[in-house]
Amino acid sequence: MGCAPVPREQVEIVQSLNGWVAENMLPLLNPVESSWQPHDFLPCSVAAPGASEEEALSAFTEGVAALRMGAAGVPDEILVCLVGNMVTEEALPSYQSMGNRTEGTADDTGASSLPWAQWIRGWTAEENRHGDLLNRYLYLSGRVDMRQVETTVHHLLRNGMEMLVPKSPYHSVIYGAFQERATFVSHVHTARLAGQHGDQALAKICGVIAADEKRHEAGYTRVCAKLFEVDPDGMVRALAHVMRGKVTMPGLLMSDGRDADGSLFERFSAVAQRAGVYTARDYGDLVEHFVRRWRVAELAGLSGEGRRAQEYVCGLPPKIRRMEELAHQRAARSELRPARFSWIFDRHVMVG
């Protein structure tokens, strides 16, 4: 199936915002020289100036032992959530490809000086550290089957990701805002849970990643707000379209090669819900936050279709809350069931 055509006015509007992007989005990207790197949060494997190889190996071994001691107390359900988040982060090439498929904001040359292109490359460069850091932590922790984790990343990159209107700049920035905030919430909750279980290193790692996601969310939220000013009718219709299709997570097509029924993402999501890493309540909070942040209820001068979209979007938060309450009641009545994960050597985690 081909992609739906993108209205020409959408493309022209986002192209006209290149100067605005330079002033309001690019400053959110940190200079490389002052940015953290994965190396900063992991045991150092090289000798300090003047130290011998034996001393370096001893220091590295002690650092790894300390990391593993902290990781030993992390429950399986948190490990499953961490692996799922790490796999999603490692599929970054798919997300950059999606960004460069978007009309009006794509990096057409691969090294374009246009602000939209600079944003995509800068965002990618910062996000690239997330998967690297989580991957190395998991490898050193000794708590997971790294070959199965790596196999899952391989499958997800081959399977790709789907978006409703992948070439639409309006859909792209709306999706970006939701996804960045969802990832921020997930990492914040993981950091809190890791700290509660005594793994301060993991808490710090998830915290620094969450801080990046928060800055990136700010960029997409700002540009959406600007587009709501410039083209409120087009944006509210795009927002309603995204909401009707639901904000699908980028890791939806993950597979470990053993889930013949394609249920891995569903099982991972069920664990995240029960563990409190990312829940239906969090999704409801997201929708409510953006409806309020973009002042959707206050939009005026809309077309008939725009007004219907506005009514639909503004009515979503209470509907989501009701569905959340019903789901919670059903979960309370249902028995827990085991879900197997190859990531943790085929051990089971209980889900509702």
Coordinates of C-alpha atoms in Angstrom, one line a residue:
M1 CA 0.0 0.0 0.0
G2 CA 1.3 3.5 -0.8
C3 CA 1.5 6.3 1.6
A4 CA -1.3 8.9 1.8
P5 CA -0.5 12.1 0.0
V6 CA 0.5 15.0 2.1
P7 CA -1.3 18.3 1.5
R8 CA 1.1 20.8 -0.2
E9 CA 0.2 23.5 2.3
Q10 CA 1.5 21.4 5.2
V11 CA 4.9 21.1 3.4
E12 CA 5.1 24.7 2.6
I13 CA 4.2 25.8 6.2
V14 CA 6.9 23.6 7.8
Q15 CA 9.5 24.7 5.3
S16 CA 8.7 28.3 6.2
L17 CA 9.6 27.6 9.8
N18 CA 13.3 26.8 9.2
G19 CA 14.3 30.1 10.8
W20 CA 11.9 29.5 13.8
V21 CA 13.4 26.0 14.2
A22 CA 16.9 27.5 14.3
E23 CA 15.9 29.9 17.1
N24 CA 13.6 27.7 19.1
M25 CA 14.6 24.1 18.7
L26 CA 18.3 23.9 17.8
P27 CA 19.3 25.5 21.1
L28 CA 17.7 22.5 22.9
L29 CA 20.5 20.3 21.5
N30 CA 23.5 20.3 23.8
P31 CA 27.0 21.0 22.4
V32 CA 29.0 17.8 21.8
E33 CA 31.9 19.0 24.0
S34 CA 29.7 19.4 27.0
S35 CA 27.4 16.3 26.4
W36 CA 27.6 13.2 28.5
Q37 CA 28.8 10.0 26.9
P38 CA 28.1 6.3 27.9
H39 CA 31.7 6.0 29.1
D40 CA 30.9 8.5 31.9
F41 CA 28.6 6.1 33.6
L42 CA 30.4 2.8 33.3
P43 CA 33.5 1.2 34.7
C44 CA 36.6 2.5 32.8
S45 CA 38.5 -0.2 30.9
V46 CA 41.7 1.7 30.2
A47 CA 44.6 2.6 32.5
A48 CA 44.7 6.0 34.1
P49 CA 47.8 8.1 33.3
G50 CA 50.8 6.4 35.1
A51 CA 48.9 3.3 36.1
S52 CA 50.0 -0.2 35.0
E53 CA 47.9 -2.6 32.9
E54 CA 47.5 -4.7 36.0
E55 CA 46.2 -1.8 38.0
A56 CA 43.8 -0.9 35.2
L57 CA 42.5 -4.4 35.0
S58 CA 42.0 -4.5 38.8
A59 CA 40.1 -1.2 38.8
F60 CA 37.9 -2.3 35.9
T61 CA 37.2 -5.6 37.6
E62 CA 36.2 -3.9 40.8
G63 CA 34.0 -1.5 38.9
V64 CA 32.2 -4.3 37.1
A65 CA 31.8 -6.2 40.4
A66 CA 30.2 -3.1 42.0
L67 CA 27.9 -2.7 39.0
R68 CA 26.9 -6.3 39.2
M69 CA 26.3 -6.1 42.9
G70 CA 23.8 -3.3 42.4
A71 CA 22.1 -5.1 39.4
A72 CA 21.7 -8.3 41.4
G73 CA 18.8 -6.7 43.4
V74 CA 16.8 -5.6 40.4
P75 CA 13.7 -7.8 40.0
D76 CA 13.0 -9.7 36.8
E77 CA 10.0 -7.5 35.9
I78 CA 12.2 -4.4 35.9
L79 CA 14.8 -6.1 33.9
V80 CA 12.2 -7.0 31.2
C81 CA 11.1 -3.3 31.1
L82 CA 14.7 -2.2 30.9
V83 CA 15.5 -4.6 28.0
G84 CA 12.3 -3.6 26.2
N85 CA 13.2 0.1 26.5
M86 CA 16.8 -0.6 25.4
V87 CA 15.6 -2.6 22.4
T88 CA 13.4 0.3 21.4
E89 CA 16.3 2.8 21.8
E90 CA 18.6 0.6 19.7
A91 CA 16.1 0.7 16.7
L92 CA 17.2 4.4 16.2
P93 CA 18.1 3.8 12.4
S94 CA 14.4 3.2 11.8
Y95 CA 13.4 6.4 13.5
Q96 CA 15.9 8.5 11.6
S97 CA 14.8 6.9 8.3
M98 CA 11.2 7.9 9.3
G99 CA 12.2 11.4 10.0
N100 CA 14.0 11.7 6.6
R101 CA 10.8 10.4 4.9
T102 CA 8.8 13.3 6.2
E103 CA 8.1 15.9 3.5
G104 CA 9.3 19.4 4.3
T105 CA 11.6 18.5 7.2
A106 CA 13.8 15.7 5.7
D107 CA 17.6 16.0 5.3
D108 CA 17.6 15.7 1.6
T109 CA 21.4 15.6 1.1
G110 CA 22.5 13.8 4.2
A111 CA 24.4 16.9 5.4
S112 CA 22.0 19.7 4.7
S113 CA 22.5 23.0 6.6
L114 CA 18.8 23.6 6.8
P115 CA 17.7 23.8 10.5
W116 CA 15.1 21.0 10.2
A117 CA 17.9 18.7 8.9
Q118 CA 20.2 19.9 11.7
W119 CA 17.5 19.0 14.2
I120 CA 17.1 15.5 12.9
R121 CA 20.8 14.8 12.9
G122 CA 21.4 16.4 16.3
W123 CA 18.4 14.6 17.8
T124 CA 19.7 11.3 16.3
A125 CA 23.2 11.9 17.7
E126 CA 21.9 12.5 21.2
E127 CA 19.5 9.5 21.1
N128 CA 22.2 7.2 19.8
R129 CA 23.9 7.3 23.3
H130 CA 20.8 5.9 25.0
G131 CA 20.8 2.5 23.4
D132 CA 24.6 2.3 23.7
L133 CA 24.6 3.1 27.4
L134 CA 21.7 0.7 28.3
N135 CA 23.3 -2.1 26.1
R136 CA 26.6 -1.9 27.8
Y137 CA 25.0 -1.8 31.3
L138 CA 23.0 -4.9 30.5
Y139 CA 26.0 -6.7 29.1
L140 CA 28.1 -5.9 32.2
S141 CA 25.3 -6.7 34.6
G142 CA 25.3 -10.4 33.7
R143 CA 21.5 -10.5 34.4
V144 CA 20.2 -11.0 30.9
D145 CA 20.7 -13.3 27.9
M146 CA 22.5 -10.8 25.7
R147 CA 22.3 -12.9 22.6
Q148 CA 18.6 -13.0 22.8
V149 CA 18.5 -9.3 23.5
E150 CA 20.7 -8.6 20.4
T151 CA 18.5 -10.9 18.3
T152 CA 15.5 -8.9 19.3
V153 CA 17.2 -5.7 18.2
H154 CA 18.1 -7.3 14.9
H155 CA 14.5 -8.4 14.3
L156 CA 13.1 -5.0 15.2
L157 CA 15.4 -3.2 12.8
R158 CA 14.4 -5.7 10.0
N159 CA 10.7 -5.4 10.8
G160 CA 10.8 -1.6 11.0
M161 CA 8.0 0.6 12.3
E162 CA 4.6 1.8 11.1
M163 CA 3.0 5.3 11.2
L164 CA -0.4 6.2 9.9
V165 CA 0.7 9.0 7.6
P166 CA 4.5 8.6 7.6
K167 CA 5.3 11.5 5.2
S168 CA 3.1 14.1 6.9
P169 CA 5.1 16.7 8.8
Y170 CA 2.1 17.4 11.1
H171 CA 1.7 13.8 12.0
S172 CA 5.5 13.4 12.5
V173 CA 5.9 16.2 15.0
I174 CA 2.7 15.2 16.9
Y175 CA 4.0 11.7 17.1
G176 CA 7.4 12.9 18.2
A177 CA 5.9 14.9 21.1
F178 CA 3.9 12.0 22.4
Q179 CA 6.7 9.5 22.0
E180 CA 9.4 11.6 23.6
R181 CA 7.1 12.3 26.6
A182 CA 6.2 8.6 26.9
T183 CA 9.8 7.6 26.8
F184 CA 10.7 10.3 29.4
V185 CA 8.0 8.9 31.7
S186 CA 9.2 5.3 31.2
H187 CA 12.8 6.1 32.0
V188 CA 11.8 8.2 35.1
H189 CA 9.8 5.4 36.5
T190 CA 12.6 2.9 35.8
A191 CA 15.1 5.1 37.5
R192 CA 12.8 5.3 40.6
L193 CA 12.3 1.6 40.8
A194 CA 16.0 0.8 40.2
G195 CA 16.8 3.1 43.1
Q196 CA 14.3 1.5 45.4
H197 CA 15.9 -1.9 44.7
G198 CA 19.4 -0.6 45.5
D199 CA 20.8 -0.1 42.0
Q200 CA 22.0 3.5 42.1
A201 CA 24.1 3.2 39.0
L202 CA 21.0 2.2 36.9
A203 CA 18.9 4.9 38.5
K204 CA 21.5 7.5 37.4
I205 CA 21.7 6.0 33.9
C206 CA 17.9 6.1 33.4
G207 CA 17.8 9.6 34.9
V208 CA 20.3 11.1 32.5
I209 CA 18.5 9.4 29.6
A210 CA 15.2 10.8 30.8
A211 CA 16.7 14.3 30.9
D212 CA 17.5 14.0 27.2
E213 CA 14.0 12.8 26.4
K214 CA 12.6 15.8 28.3
R215 CA 14.6 18.3 26.1
H216 CA 13.6 16.5 22.9
E217 CA 9.9 16.5 24.0
A218 CA 10.2 20.3 24.5
G219 CA 11.4 20.7 20.9
Y220 CA 8.5 18.7 19.4
T221 CA 6.0 20.3 21.8
R222 CA 7.1 23.8 20.9
V223 CA 6.9 23.2 17.2
C224 CA 3.5 21.7 17.5
A225 CA 2.3 24.7 19.5
K226 CA 3.7 27.0 16.7
L227 CA 1.9 25.0 14.0
F228 CA -1.4 25.2 16.0
E229 CA -0.9 29.0 15.8
V230 CA -0.2 29.0 12.1
D231 CA -2.6 26.3 10.9
P232 CA -5.0 25.3 13.7
D233 CA -7.4 23.5 11.5
G234 CA -4.8 21.4 9.8
M235 CA -3.1 20.5 13.1
V236 CA -6.3 19.6 15.1
R237 CA -7.4 17.3 12.2
A238 CA -3.9 15.7 12.2
L239 CA -4.1 15.3 16.0
A240 CA -7.5 13.7 15.8
H241 CA -6.2 11.3 13.1
V242 CA -3.2 10.3 15.3
M243 CA -5.5 9.8 18.3
R244 CA -8.0 7.7 16.4
G245 CA -5.2 5.4 15.2
K246 CA -3.7 5.5 18.8
V247 CA -0.1 6.4 19.4
T248 CA 1.6 3.1 18.5
M249 CA 4.9 2.6 20.2
P250 CA 8.0 2.3 18.0
G251 CA 8.9 -1.1 19.4
L252 CA 5.5 -2.6 18.4
L253 CA 7.1 -5.0 15.8
M254 CA 9.8 -6.4 18.1
S255 CA 10.4 -10.1 18.1
D256 CA 12.9 -12.4 19.7
G257 CA 12.6 -15.0 17.0
R258 CA 10.7 -17.4 19.4
D259 CA 7.4 -15.6 19.6
A260 CA 5.5 -17.3 16.8
D261 CA 2.3 -15.6 17.8
G262 CA 4.0 -12.1 17.6
S263 CA 3.1 -11.4 21.2
L264 CA 6.5 -10.2 22.6
F265 CA 5.5 -6.5 22.6
E266 CA 2.2 -7.2 24.1
R267 CA 3.8 -9.3 26.9
F268 CA 6.5 -6.5 27.5
S269 CA 3.7 -3.9 27.7
A270 CA 1.8 -6.0 30.2
V271 CA 4.9 -6.3 32.4
A272 CA 5.4 -2.5 32.1
Q273 CA 1.8 -1.9 33.2
R274 CA 2.0 -4.1 36.2
A275 CA 5.4 -2.9 37.3
G276 CA 4.4 0.7 37.0
V277 CA 7.0 1.6 34.3
Y278 CA 4.5 2.7 31.7
T279 CA 0.8 2.4 32.3
A280 CA -2.6 3.2 30.9
R281 CA -2.8 6.0 33.4
D282 CA 0.4 7.4 32.0
Y283 CA -1.1 7.4 28.5
G284 CA -4.2 9.2 29.7
D285 CA -1.9 11.8 31.4
L286 CA -0.1 12.3 28.1
V287 CA -3.3 13.0 26.1
E288 CA -4.6 15.3 28.8
H289 CA -1.3 17.2 29.0
F290 CA -1.0 17.9 25.3
V291 CA -4.7 18.8 24.9
R292 CA -4.1 21.4 27.6
R293 CA -0.6 22.5 26.5
W294 CA -1.7 23.1 22.9
R295 CA -5.0 24.8 24.1
V296 CA -7.0 22.6 21.8
A297 CA -10.3 23.6 23.4
E298 CA -9.6 27.2 22.7
L299 CA -9.0 26.9 19.0
A300 CA -11.3 29.1 16.9
G301 CA -12.1 29.7 13.2
L302 CA -12.1 26.0 12.4
S303 CA -13.8 24.3 9.5
G304 CA -16.6 21.8 10.1
E305 CA -14.2 18.9 10.0
G306 CA -11.8 20.8 12.3
R307 CA -14.6 21.4 14.9
R308 CA -15.5 17.7 14.8
A309 CA -11.8 16.9 15.3
Q310 CA -11.6 19.4 18.2
E311 CA -14.6 17.9 19.9
Y312 CA -13.3 14.4 19.5
V313 CA -9.8 15.3 20.9
C314 CA -11.2 17.3 23.9
G315 CA -13.5 14.4 24.8
L316 CA -10.7 11.9 24.8
P317 CA -9.2 12.4 28.3
P318 CA -12.4 11.5 30.3
K319 CA -13.0 8.5 28.0
I320 CA -9.5 7.2 28.5
R321 CA -9.9 7.6 32.3
R322 CA -13.1 5.6 32.2
M323 CA -11.5 2.9 30.1
E324 CA -8.5 2.9 32.5
E325 CA -10.9 2.4 35.5
L326 CA -12.7 -0.5 33.7
A327 CA -9.4 -2.1 32.8
H328 CA -8.2 -1.8 36.4
Q329 CA -11.4 -3.4 37.7
R330 CA -11.0 -6.3 35.2
A331 CA -7.4 -6.8 36.2
A332 CA -8.3 -6.9 39.9
R333 CA -10.8 -9.7 39.2
S334 CA -8.5 -11.7 36.9
E335 CA -5.9 -14.1 38.0
L336 CA -2.2 -13.4 37.3
R337 CA -0.6 -15.5 34.6
P338 CA 3.0 -16.2 33.8
A339 CA 4.7 -14.7 30.8
R340 CA 8.0 -16.1 29.6
F341 CA 10.9 -14.0 28.3
S342 CA 13.9 -15.3 26.5
W343 CA 15.7 -12.1 27.6
I344 CA 15.9 -13.4 31.1
F345 CA 16.9 -17.0 30.2
D346 CA 13.2 -18.1 29.7
R347 CA 12.2 -17.2 33.2
H348 CA 8.6 -16.2 33.8
V349 CA 7.2 -12.9 35.0
M350 CA 3.6 -12.6 36.3
V351 CA 1.2 -10.3 34.4
G352 CA -2.4 -9.4 34.8

